[in-house]
Amino acid sequence: MTAPSPERGSQIGPSETLDPQNWDDVRAQGHRMLDDMIDTIASIRERPVWRPIPDEVRARFCTELPRGPGDLGEIYREYSDFIAPYATGNVHPGFMGWVHGGGNVVGALAEMLAGGLNANLGGRDHVPIEVERQITEWMRAMLGFPPGASGIFVTGTSIANLMAVWVARTAALGQTSRQHGLSGEGALLTAYTSTAAHGCISKAMDLAGFGSDALRSMPVDRSHRVDVAAMRAQIERDREIGLRPFLVVGSAGTVDIGAIDDLEALSALCREEKLWFHVDGAYGALGVLSPALAPRLAGLQDADSVALDFHKWGQVPYDAGFLLVRDSQRHLDAFAAPAVYLRRETRGLAAGSPWPCDLGPDLSRGFRALKTWFTLKAYGTEKLGAMIERTCALARYLEAKVSAEPRLELLAPAQLNIVCFRYRAGESDQINGAIVADIQEAGIAAPSTTTLDGKLAIRAAIVNHRTDVVDLDALVNAVLEFGARRTSDG
Ligand SMILES: Cc1ncc(COP(=O)(O)O)c(C=O)c1O
């Protein structure tokens, strides 16, 4: 076989690098972008929380794929005029919908640095992975897990919960189930959670191949905490009919009203019944940073795994979900897979095994740990804990304001940082849904809705570190004003 002759330089053509011809131009553009970004965050209160997208703006994003180069200044103008003003709005202190963190400027700067570094955290031996391991160690200590726990960054808690189901499945069925799938005994596995659990738990059971029917959603008490006795009885009944209970998912901060299950009781149940105990701590788990809230999370330290988001109460810019697993061997059992092209060495760049790709489904992964590391180091856990505690104090302020206003009805006690209430009116669901949309479209605030005991509620989740008393006053005033306009007394 004859070796191919080396290509002559002339046949390759000129450089096609994507680096700029003039670095000073791109530097000047970069400085402008950075200044604008910081100015926008610093003056966020001057803008509406959210604004509806005009048709002509939406239409700008239905164009042909660009074939030729564009001018960076022009592209940035398009971003400034047509993308930034129409974002979700969760940087704004008036944003109280769903469970959205406000981000922070240090984390945003770190995200920019991560872009420049362009590190791939799937594996290999480099310090960005040590940063992720450092955060795992910090989380292990923060949540009271033993040495030997493993952790990994993921997009968000939906994926972290799914990964926990996979880990629990492999722990229950053994590693061979990864070859054979869920046939036989796998079809008998059943999991337990509460009716107040986030929908991603049921979706995780579906995606993991069990089907959502294999999840038993147990009733909750008036405070939305799972009925542990009912769960115990259901487990017994299921064993009697030949099913195989394997997993309990507790909630540390339910999405509707922020209820925290009795994690100690769930942990004891799991120990007795030899079940995997996973906690969905999407936003609530970071409550351990607040000395006032930490006792309410007792039992979290005994979980087999915990899913949480730094992008919620942790204020790290999206996305920064995390899964912590008590026993790293169980974690590896579920995900590690040999591949010749990912061969590990004891020296050189291919050292440093196990790699993060052994702890989750992703191979290529970005540097989510960096913005989290910057955020934790810049503010410290005491400040973050105080901020978290203050969002709960603000929720109590809003709760008191709602309770004192005869035109409003409180629909659930504020257990953490979420307040659910409604404007009293006939056709209440329809009127309150309309009020929420009115307030969002006016740019005053961005609450969301949920349904509690069959009633549509205006839901204010105070997650953003910028939210203050004035924002809650503005929300209540707007509810009363739009409520009056939409009813006969208006
Ligand atoms: C309790 C709970 N679990 C899970 C999730 C899903 O988290 P993510 O949106 O990061 O996937 C949320 C989101 O609000 C949540 O509140």
Short mmCIF file of C-alpha atoms and ligand atoms in Angstrom, two decimals:
data_model
loop_
_atom_site.label_atom_id
_atom_site.label_comp_id
_atom_site.label_asym_id
_atom_site.label_seq_id
_atom_site.Cartn_x
_atom_site.Cartn_y
_atom_site.Cartn_z
CA MET A 1 0.00 0.00 0.00
CA THR A 2 1.47 3.36 -0.94
CA ALA A 3 1.30 6.10 1.66
CA PRO A 4 -0.74 9.14 0.58
CA SER A 5 1.58 11.98 -0.42
CA PRO A 6 1.41 15.01 1.90
CA GLU A 7 -0.85 17.74 0.54
CA ARG A 8 1.02 20.72 -0.71
CA GLY A 9 0.21 23.96 1.12
CA SER A 10 -1.21 25.50 -2.03
CA GLN A 11 -3.87 22.78 -2.28
CA ILE A 12 -5.14 23.41 1.25
CA GLY A 13 -5.95 27.03 0.59
CA PRO A 14 -5.72 30.03 2.87
CA SER A 15 -6.54 29.85 6.59
CA GLU A 16 -10.22 29.43 7.46
CA THR A 17 -9.76 30.13 11.16
CA LEU A 18 -12.69 31.75 12.93
CA ASP A 19 -10.36 34.00 14.90
CA PRO A 20 -10.80 37.70 14.04
CA GLN A 21 -8.49 39.50 11.69
CA ASN A 22 -8.38 42.40 14.08
CA TRP A 23 -8.32 41.43 17.74
CA ASP A 24 -8.69 45.06 18.84
CA ASP A 25 -12.08 45.29 17.12
CA VAL A 26 -13.42 42.21 18.84
CA ARG A 27 -11.96 43.37 22.16
CA ALA A 28 -13.78 46.72 21.82
CA GLN A 29 -17.03 44.92 20.98
CA GLY A 30 -16.54 42.59 23.91
CA HIS A 31 -16.01 45.50 26.31
CA ARG A 32 -19.19 47.13 25.02
CA MET A 33 -21.18 43.94 25.53
CA LEU A 34 -19.83 43.53 29.03
CA ASP A 35 -20.58 47.14 29.95
CA ASP A 36 -24.11 46.87 28.56
CA MET A 37 -24.74 43.60 30.37
CA ILE A 38 -23.66 45.08 33.70
CA ASP A 39 -25.63 48.30 33.06
CA THR A 40 -28.75 46.29 32.25
CA ILE A 41 -28.56 44.27 35.44
CA ALA A 42 -27.73 47.35 37.54
CA SER A 43 -30.75 49.26 36.20
CA ILE A 44 -33.13 46.32 35.88
CA ARG A 45 -35.87 48.04 37.90
CA GLU A 46 -36.28 50.68 35.18
CA ARG A 47 -37.59 48.08 32.73
CA PRO A 48 -40.80 46.05 32.64
CA VAL A 49 -40.50 42.60 34.18
CA TRP A 50 -41.65 40.97 30.95
CA ARG A 51 -43.21 42.21 27.74
CA PRO A 52 -45.30 40.42 25.12
CA ILE A 53 -43.43 39.68 21.88
CA PRO A 54 -44.68 41.81 18.95
CA ASP A 55 -45.38 39.81 15.79
CA GLU A 56 -42.68 41.66 13.86
CA VAL A 57 -40.08 40.78 16.48
CA ARG A 58 -41.09 37.11 16.43
CA ALA A 59 -40.92 37.17 12.63
CA ARG A 60 -37.27 38.26 12.76
CA PHE A 61 -36.46 34.77 14.05
CA CYS A 62 -37.96 33.00 11.07
CA THR A 63 -35.23 33.86 8.56
CA GLU A 64 -32.95 31.79 6.34
CA LEU A 65 -29.79 30.17 7.67
CA PRO A 66 -26.98 32.73 7.21
CA ARG A 67 -24.54 31.56 4.51
CA GLY A 68 -22.12 34.46 4.55
CA PRO A 69 -20.38 36.30 7.41
CA GLY A 70 -22.18 39.00 9.40
CA ASP A 71 -20.85 42.08 11.13
CA LEU A 72 -20.47 41.52 14.88
CA GLY A 73 -21.63 45.06 15.69
CA GLU A 74 -24.82 44.52 13.66
CA ILE A 75 -25.48 41.12 15.23
CA TYR A 76 -25.04 42.58 18.67
CA ARG A 77 -27.46 45.40 17.84
CA GLU A 78 -30.01 42.80 16.81
CA TYR A 79 -29.45 41.02 20.14
CA SER A 80 -29.83 44.31 22.07
CA ASP A 81 -32.98 45.37 20.25
CA PHE A 82 -34.80 42.12 19.71
CA ILE A 83 -33.53 39.42 22.08
CA ALA A 84 -32.54 41.00 25.40
CA PRO A 85 -35.75 43.07 25.85
CA TYR A 86 -37.94 40.01 25.33
CA ALA A 87 -36.26 37.57 27.72
CA THR A 88 -38.06 35.66 30.51
CA GLY A 89 -37.69 38.50 32.98
CA ASN A 90 -36.37 36.50 35.92
CA VAL A 91 -33.45 38.87 36.45
CA HIS A 92 -36.06 41.44 37.48
CA PRO A 93 -37.07 41.64 41.17
CA GLY A 94 -40.75 41.61 40.15
CA PHE A 95 -40.45 38.10 38.72
CA MET A 96 -42.23 35.68 41.06
CA GLY A 97 -43.50 33.02 38.67
CA TRP A 98 -42.72 29.30 38.83
CA VAL A 99 -39.36 28.80 40.65
CA HIS A 100 -36.82 31.01 38.90
CA GLY A 101 -33.56 32.32 40.34
CA GLY A 102 -32.43 35.84 39.53
CA GLY A 103 -28.85 34.98 38.55
CA ASN A 104 -25.95 37.13 39.72
CA VAL A 105 -23.37 39.24 37.99
CA VAL A 106 -20.36 37.30 39.30
CA GLY A 107 -21.85 34.10 37.94
CA ALA A 108 -22.48 35.82 34.60
CA LEU A 109 -18.84 36.90 34.38
CA ALA A 110 -17.76 33.35 35.20
CA GLU A 111 -20.00 32.07 32.42
CA MET A 112 -18.17 34.34 30.01
CA LEU A 113 -14.82 32.99 31.25
CA ALA A 114 -16.08 29.43 30.85
CA GLY A 115 -16.97 30.26 27.24
CA GLY A 116 -13.41 31.40 26.58
CA LEU A 117 -11.89 28.37 28.29
CA ASN A 118 -14.16 26.03 26.31
CA ALA A 119 -13.33 23.12 28.61
CA ASN A 120 -15.04 19.78 28.06
CA LEU A 121 -15.86 18.30 31.46
CA GLY A 122 -16.79 14.83 30.21
CA GLY A 123 -13.40 13.59 31.33
CA ARG A 124 -9.60 13.68 31.16
CA ASP A 125 -7.17 15.24 33.61
CA HIS A 126 -7.61 18.99 34.00
CA VAL A 127 -8.41 21.44 36.77
CA PRO A 128 -11.95 22.34 35.62
CA ILE A 129 -12.90 18.80 36.71
CA GLU A 130 -11.20 19.43 40.05
CA VAL A 131 -13.43 22.51 40.42
CA GLU A 132 -16.49 20.29 39.91
CA ARG A 133 -15.07 17.77 42.41
CA GLN A 134 -14.47 20.61 44.86
CA ILE A 135 -18.13 21.59 44.63
CA THR A 136 -19.14 17.96 45.13
CA GLU A 137 -17.06 17.96 48.30
CA TRP A 138 -18.63 21.24 49.44
CA MET A 139 -22.12 19.87 48.77
CA ARG A 140 -21.28 16.64 50.58
CA ALA A 141 -20.28 18.64 53.66
CA MET A 142 -23.18 21.10 53.32
CA LEU A 143 -25.83 18.36 53.11
CA GLY A 144 -24.15 16.15 55.73
CA PHE A 145 -23.27 13.25 53.42
CA PRO A 146 -20.38 10.91 54.32
CA PRO A 147 -16.98 10.89 52.60
CA GLY A 148 -17.15 8.91 49.39
CA ALA A 149 -20.27 10.60 48.06
CA SER A 150 -20.19 11.53 44.39
CA GLY A 151 -21.79 14.39 42.53
CA ILE A 152 -22.27 15.77 39.08
CA PHE A 153 -23.59 18.92 37.43
CA VAL A 154 -26.50 18.50 35.03
CA THR A 155 -28.92 20.87 33.33
CA GLY A 156 -31.49 20.83 36.12
CA THR A 157 -33.35 18.84 38.72
CA SER A 158 -35.62 17.17 36.14
CA ILE A 159 -32.57 15.37 34.76
CA ALA A 160 -31.01 14.87 38.19
CA ASN A 161 -34.23 13.17 39.37
CA LEU A 162 -34.23 10.94 36.29
CA MET A 163 -30.61 10.00 36.96
CA ALA A 164 -31.50 9.15 40.56
CA VAL A 165 -34.22 6.80 39.29
CA TRP A 166 -31.61 5.13 37.06
CA VAL A 167 -29.17 4.76 39.96
CA ALA A 168 -31.89 3.32 42.21
CA ARG A 169 -32.96 0.93 39.43
CA THR A 170 -29.43 -0.42 38.96
CA ALA A 171 -29.00 -0.71 42.73
CA ALA A 172 -32.23 -2.74 42.93
CA LEU A 173 -31.71 -5.00 39.91
CA GLY A 174 -27.93 -5.20 39.73
CA GLN A 175 -25.65 -4.10 36.94
CA THR A 176 -26.75 -6.88 34.60
CA SER A 177 -30.05 -5.02 34.19
CA ARG A 178 -28.08 -2.58 32.08
CA GLN A 179 -27.66 -5.33 29.49
CA HIS A 180 -30.99 -7.11 29.91
CA GLY A 181 -33.29 -4.13 30.41
CA LEU A 182 -36.35 -4.10 32.61
CA SER A 183 -37.90 -7.44 31.71
CA GLY A 184 -38.97 -9.84 34.48
CA GLU A 185 -38.29 -8.42 37.90
CA GLY A 186 -37.83 -4.91 36.53
CA ALA A 187 -41.48 -4.81 35.54
CA LEU A 188 -42.43 -5.29 39.20
CA LEU A 189 -40.46 -2.33 40.59
CA THR A 190 -42.64 0.37 42.13
CA ALA A 191 -41.75 3.82 43.47
CA TYR A 192 -43.50 6.12 45.96
CA THR A 193 -43.87 9.85 46.23
CA SER A 194 -46.62 12.35 47.08
CA THR A 195 -49.36 13.95 45.04
CA ALA A 196 -47.54 17.27 45.61
CA ALA A 197 -44.29 16.01 44.01
CA HIS A 198 -43.06 17.74 40.87
CA GLY A 199 -44.28 16.27 37.58
CA CYS A 200 -40.73 15.40 36.54
CA ILE A 201 -40.76 12.46 38.99
CA SER A 202 -43.58 10.80 37.12
CA LYS A 203 -41.87 11.67 33.84
CA ALA A 204 -38.63 10.14 35.14
CA MET A 205 -40.45 6.86 35.85
CA ASP A 206 -41.84 6.98 32.33
CA LEU A 207 -38.46 7.76 30.73
CA ALA A 208 -36.69 5.11 32.80
CA GLY A 209 -38.96 2.51 31.24
CA PHE A 210 -41.14 1.70 34.28
CA GLY A 211 -44.10 3.74 33.10
CA SER A 212 -45.66 6.43 35.25
CA ASP A 213 -48.19 3.89 36.62
CA ALA A 214 -45.31 2.32 38.56
CA LEU A 215 -45.19 5.49 40.66
CA ARG A 216 -47.60 5.60 43.61
CA SER A 217 -48.60 9.17 44.40
CA MET A 218 -49.55 9.17 48.06
CA PRO A 219 -51.93 11.68 49.69
CA VAL A 220 -50.65 14.75 51.54
CA ASP A 221 -51.81 16.45 54.74
CA ARG A 222 -53.16 19.99 54.92
CA SER A 223 -49.59 21.33 54.79
CA HIS A 224 -48.91 19.30 51.62
CA ARG A 225 -46.51 16.91 53.40
CA VAL A 226 -46.73 13.30 52.33
CA ASP A 227 -48.73 10.93 54.52
CA VAL A 228 -45.95 8.54 55.58
CA ALA A 229 -48.35 6.07 57.23
CA ALA A 230 -50.34 5.81 53.99
CA MET A 231 -47.10 5.23 52.11
CA ARG A 232 -46.08 2.46 54.49
CA ALA A 233 -49.47 0.77 54.10
CA GLN A 234 -49.27 1.02 50.29
CA ILE A 235 -45.80 -0.53 50.30
CA GLU A 236 -47.13 -3.44 52.34
CA ARG A 237 -50.11 -3.91 50.03
CA ASP A 238 -47.85 -3.81 46.98
CA ARG A 239 -45.49 -6.41 48.44
CA GLU A 240 -48.48 -8.66 49.17
CA ILE A 241 -49.54 -8.63 45.51
CA GLY A 242 -46.01 -9.45 44.35
CA LEU A 243 -44.75 -6.02 43.40
CA ARG A 244 -41.24 -4.91 44.33
CA PRO A 245 -41.01 -1.49 46.01
CA PHE A 246 -37.57 0.03 45.36
CA LEU A 247 -37.67 3.82 45.63
CA VAL A 248 -39.15 6.64 47.70
CA VAL A 249 -38.90 10.23 46.49
CA GLY A 250 -39.35 12.89 49.17
CA SER A 251 -39.77 16.59 48.44
CA ALA A 252 -37.71 19.31 50.11
CA GLY A 253 -39.79 22.26 48.92
CA THR A 254 -42.80 21.28 46.80
CA VAL A 255 -43.30 23.30 43.67
CA ASP A 256 -46.84 24.43 44.59
CA ILE A 257 -46.42 25.79 48.12
CA GLY A 258 -42.91 24.92 49.28
CA ALA A 259 -43.83 22.08 51.64
CA ILE A 260 -41.04 19.95 53.07
CA ASP A 261 -41.89 16.28 53.62
CA ASP A 262 -40.99 14.66 56.94
CA LEU A 263 -37.60 13.55 55.64
CA GLU A 264 -36.64 11.82 58.88
CA ALA A 265 -39.76 9.65 58.79
CA LEU A 266 -39.22 8.85 55.11
CA SER A 267 -35.61 7.98 55.76
CA ALA A 268 -36.61 5.63 58.62
CA LEU A 269 -39.24 4.00 56.38
CA CYS A 270 -36.65 3.45 53.64
CA ARG A 271 -34.18 1.93 56.09
CA GLU A 272 -36.80 -0.49 57.42
CA GLU A 273 -38.09 -1.42 53.99
CA LYS A 274 -34.65 -1.37 52.32
CA LEU A 275 -35.68 1.17 49.70
CA TRP A 276 -33.63 3.83 47.93
CA PHE A 277 -34.39 7.23 49.46
CA HIS A 278 -34.11 10.09 46.99
CA VAL A 279 -34.93 13.71 47.82
CA ASP A 280 -36.07 16.21 45.22
CA GLY A 281 -34.49 19.31 46.74
CA ALA A 282 -34.72 21.35 43.52
CA TYR A 283 -34.85 24.61 45.36
CA GLY A 284 -35.44 23.68 49.00
CA ALA A 285 -32.24 21.71 49.65
CA LEU A 286 -30.14 24.88 49.69
CA GLY A 287 -32.29 25.95 52.66
CA VAL A 288 -29.64 24.13 54.74
CA LEU A 289 -27.60 27.33 54.33
CA SER A 290 -30.07 29.17 56.56
CA PRO A 291 -29.74 28.37 60.28
CA ALA A 292 -33.47 29.02 60.64
CA LEU A 293 -34.49 26.64 57.84
CA ALA A 294 -31.89 23.89 58.26
CA PRO A 295 -33.72 22.08 61.13
CA ARG A 296 -36.77 21.68 58.88
CA LEU A 297 -34.62 19.73 56.44
CA ALA A 298 -33.51 17.17 59.05
CA GLY A 299 -33.31 13.76 57.44
CA LEU A 300 -31.83 15.10 54.21
CA GLN A 301 -28.42 13.90 55.41
CA ASP A 302 -29.72 10.30 55.41
CA ALA A 303 -30.87 10.28 51.79
CA ASP A 304 -29.25 7.98 49.26
CA SER A 305 -29.35 10.78 46.71
CA VAL A 306 -30.39 14.43 46.48
CA ALA A 307 -31.21 16.48 43.38
CA LEU A 308 -31.00 20.27 43.53
CA ASP A 309 -30.57 23.37 41.43
CA PHE A 310 -28.02 26.09 42.01
CA HIS A 311 -29.97 28.18 39.48
CA LYS A 312 -32.94 28.57 41.84
CA TRP A 313 -32.29 29.74 45.43
CA GLY A 314 -28.53 29.55 44.74
CA GLN A 315 -28.87 32.40 42.17
CA VAL A 316 -26.31 30.85 39.81
CA PRO A 317 -27.14 31.75 36.18
CA TYR A 318 -28.98 29.02 34.26
CA ASP A 319 -28.38 26.17 34.06
CA ALA A 320 -26.80 24.51 37.07
CA GLY A 321 -28.57 21.39 38.35
CA PHE A 322 -26.77 18.89 40.55
CA LEU A 323 -27.08 15.28 41.71
CA LEU A 324 -25.36 14.07 44.87
CA VAL A 325 -25.21 10.31 45.53
CA ARG A 326 -24.28 8.90 48.92
CA ASP A 327 -22.40 5.84 47.63
CA SER A 328 -20.21 6.66 44.65
CA GLN A 329 -19.95 2.97 43.70
CA ARG A 330 -23.74 2.81 43.22
CA HIS A 331 -23.49 5.95 41.13
CA LEU A 332 -20.72 4.48 38.95
CA ASP A 333 -22.61 1.18 38.64
CA ALA A 334 -25.44 3.00 36.91
CA PHE A 335 -23.44 4.97 34.37
CA ALA A 336 -19.81 3.87 33.87
CA ALA A 337 -19.35 2.14 30.53
CA PRO A 338 -16.02 1.10 28.99
CA ALA A 339 -15.17 2.37 25.52
CA VAL A 340 -11.85 1.97 23.71
CA TYR A 341 -11.85 5.57 22.63
CA LEU A 342 -12.23 6.67 26.28
CA ARG A 343 -9.36 4.52 27.56
CA ARG A 344 -7.99 5.69 30.94
CA GLU A 345 -4.32 6.04 31.66
CA THR A 346 -2.31 6.67 34.81
CA ARG A 347 -0.43 9.60 33.27
CA GLY A 348 -0.97 12.21 30.60
CA LEU A 349 -4.25 13.88 29.67
CA ALA A 350 -6.17 10.57 29.74
CA ALA A 351 -5.51 10.12 33.49
CA GLY A 352 -7.83 11.17 36.34
CA SER A 353 -10.35 8.30 36.21
CA PRO A 354 -13.19 8.07 37.15
CA TRP A 355 -14.34 10.82 34.86
CA PRO A 356 -17.63 12.72 35.09
CA CYS A 357 -18.93 10.76 32.08
CA ASP A 358 -18.88 7.72 34.43
CA LEU A 359 -21.45 9.46 36.65
CA GLY A 360 -24.11 10.40 34.13
CA PRO A 361 -25.39 9.99 30.59
CA ASP A 362 -23.46 12.93 29.09
CA LEU A 363 -20.05 12.63 27.51
CA SER A 364 -19.37 16.19 26.37
CA ARG A 365 -20.20 18.62 29.15
CA GLY A 366 -19.67 22.35 29.70
CA PHE A 367 -18.15 24.03 32.73
CA ARG A 368 -21.30 24.67 34.83
CA ALA A 369 -19.19 24.27 37.93
CA LEU A 370 -17.26 27.50 37.25
CA LYS A 371 -20.17 29.94 37.67
CA THR A 372 -21.21 27.99 40.77
CA TRP A 373 -17.66 28.08 42.18
CA PHE A 374 -17.41 31.83 41.55
CA THR A 375 -20.81 32.42 43.14
CA LEU A 376 -20.04 30.38 46.26
CA LYS A 377 -16.62 31.99 46.68
CA ALA A 378 -17.73 35.56 45.96
CA TYR A 379 -20.69 35.60 48.35
CA GLY A 380 -19.98 32.78 50.80
CA THR A 381 -22.58 30.44 52.24
CA GLU A 382 -23.51 32.75 55.14
CA LYS A 383 -24.60 35.54 52.80
CA LEU A 384 -26.44 33.08 50.56
CA GLY A 385 -28.17 31.58 53.61
CA ALA A 386 -29.21 35.05 54.80
CA MET A 387 -30.56 35.87 51.33
CA ILE A 388 -32.56 32.62 51.26
CA GLU A 389 -33.95 33.33 54.72
CA ARG A 390 -34.96 36.83 53.64
CA THR A 391 -37.01 35.49 50.72
CA CYS A 392 -39.00 33.53 53.33
CA ALA A 393 -39.41 36.67 55.47
CA LEU A 394 -40.70 38.49 52.39
CA ALA A 395 -43.18 35.66 51.78
CA ARG A 396 -44.47 36.08 55.34
CA TYR A 397 -44.84 39.82 54.67
CA LEU A 398 -46.88 39.08 51.55
CA GLU A 399 -48.92 36.46 53.41
CA ALA A 400 -49.77 39.01 56.13
CA LYS A 401 -50.68 41.62 53.54
CA VAL A 402 -52.99 39.20 51.72
CA SER A 403 -54.58 38.06 54.99
CA ALA A 404 -55.26 41.67 56.00
CA GLU A 405 -56.98 42.52 52.70
CA PRO A 406 -60.66 41.47 52.59
CA ARG A 407 -60.69 41.44 48.79
CA LEU A 408 -58.01 38.71 48.80
CA GLU A 409 -58.05 35.12 50.05
CA LEU A 410 -54.98 33.23 51.20
CA LEU A 411 -55.13 29.69 49.76
CA ALA A 412 -52.28 28.02 51.65
CA PRO A 413 -49.98 28.94 54.53
CA ALA A 414 -46.59 30.27 53.36
CA GLN A 415 -44.27 27.50 54.53
CA LEU A 416 -41.14 28.77 52.82
CA ASN A 417 -41.01 31.43 50.13
CA ILE A 418 -44.22 30.76 48.17
CA VAL A 419 -47.55 32.52 48.69
CA CYS A 420 -50.74 31.31 46.99
CA PHE A 421 -53.81 33.52 47.08
CA ARG A 422 -56.65 34.83 44.94
CA TYR A 423 -58.86 37.79 44.31
CA ARG A 424 -62.34 37.10 45.68
CA ALA A 425 -64.80 37.08 42.81
CA GLY A 426 -67.48 35.01 41.12
CA GLU A 427 -65.99 33.04 38.19
CA SER A 428 -62.90 33.12 40.36
CA ASP A 429 -60.65 30.80 38.31
CA GLN A 430 -61.26 32.70 35.12
CA ILE A 431 -60.88 36.14 36.76
CA ASN A 432 -57.69 35.22 38.63
CA GLY A 433 -56.13 33.67 35.52
CA ALA A 434 -56.91 36.89 33.66
CA ILE A 435 -55.49 39.04 36.48
CA VAL A 436 -52.17 37.16 36.31
CA ALA A 437 -51.92 37.64 32.55
CA ASP A 438 -52.90 41.33 32.93
CA ILE A 439 -50.12 41.92 35.46
CA GLN A 440 -47.56 40.09 33.35
CA GLU A 441 -48.52 42.02 30.21
CA ALA A 442 -48.39 45.33 32.09
CA GLY A 443 -44.79 44.47 33.04
CA ILE A 444 -45.49 45.14 36.74
CA ALA A 445 -44.72 41.68 38.09
CA ALA A 446 -44.64 38.09 36.90
CA PRO A 447 -46.53 35.78 39.25
CA SER A 448 -47.73 32.42 37.90
CA THR A 449 -50.76 30.26 38.69
CA THR A 450 -51.41 26.86 40.19
CA THR A 451 -54.47 24.93 41.31
CA LEU A 452 -54.94 24.22 45.02
CA ASP A 453 -57.94 22.19 46.23
CA GLY A 454 -59.54 22.79 42.87
CA LYS A 455 -59.12 26.58 43.06
CA LEU A 456 -56.93 28.55 40.67
CA ALA A 457 -54.36 30.43 42.75
CA ILE A 458 -52.15 33.40 42.03
CA ARG A 459 -48.75 32.05 43.01
CA ALA A 460 -45.84 34.27 44.07
CA ALA A 461 -42.58 32.37 44.56
CA ILE A 462 -40.01 34.74 45.99
CA VAL A 463 -36.77 33.23 44.77
CA ASN A 464 -34.96 36.26 43.35
CA HIS A 465 -32.40 37.89 45.70
CA ARG A 466 -33.38 41.34 44.31
CA THR A 467 -37.06 41.09 45.27
CA ASP A 468 -38.04 43.50 48.05
CA VAL A 469 -41.06 44.87 49.90
CA VAL A 470 -41.82 47.40 47.11
CA ASP A 471 -42.17 44.57 44.60
CA LEU A 472 -44.67 42.74 46.80
CA ASP A 473 -46.63 45.95 47.38
CA ALA A 474 -46.69 46.50 43.62
CA LEU A 475 -47.97 42.96 43.08
CA VAL A 476 -50.80 43.30 45.62
CA ASN A 477 -51.81 46.72 44.29
CA ALA A 478 -51.86 45.37 40.76
CA VAL A 479 -53.99 42.35 41.76
CA LEU A 480 -56.49 44.67 43.44
CA GLU A 481 -56.54 47.10 40.53
CA PHE A 482 -56.90 44.52 37.75
CA GLY A 483 -59.29 42.51 39.93
CA ALA A 484 -61.55 45.55 40.35
CA ARG A 485 -61.40 46.29 36.62
CA ARG A 486 -62.41 42.73 35.75
CA THR A 487 -65.34 42.55 38.16
CA SER A 488 -68.50 44.59 38.48
CA ASP A 489 -67.04 46.74 41.26
CA GLY A 490 -64.39 48.03 38.84
C1 LIG B 1 -39.66 20.71 43.38
C2 LIG B 1 -39.12 20.79 41.98
N1 LIG B 1 -38.62 19.69 41.41
C3 LIG B 1 -38.11 19.70 40.17
C4 LIG B 1 -38.12 20.85 39.41
C5 LIG B 1 -37.56 20.83 38.03
O1 LIG B 1 -36.31 21.49 38.04
P1 LIG B 1 -35.63 21.99 36.69
O2 LIG B 1 -36.58 22.99 36.12
O3 LIG B 1 -34.34 22.57 37.10
O4 LIG B 1 -35.49 20.80 35.80
C6 LIG B 1 -38.65 22.02 39.95
C7 LIG B 1 -38.72 23.26 39.17
O5 LIG B 1 -39.24 24.25 39.57
C8 LIG B 1 -39.16 21.99 41.28
O6 LIG B 1 -39.66 23.09 41.86
#
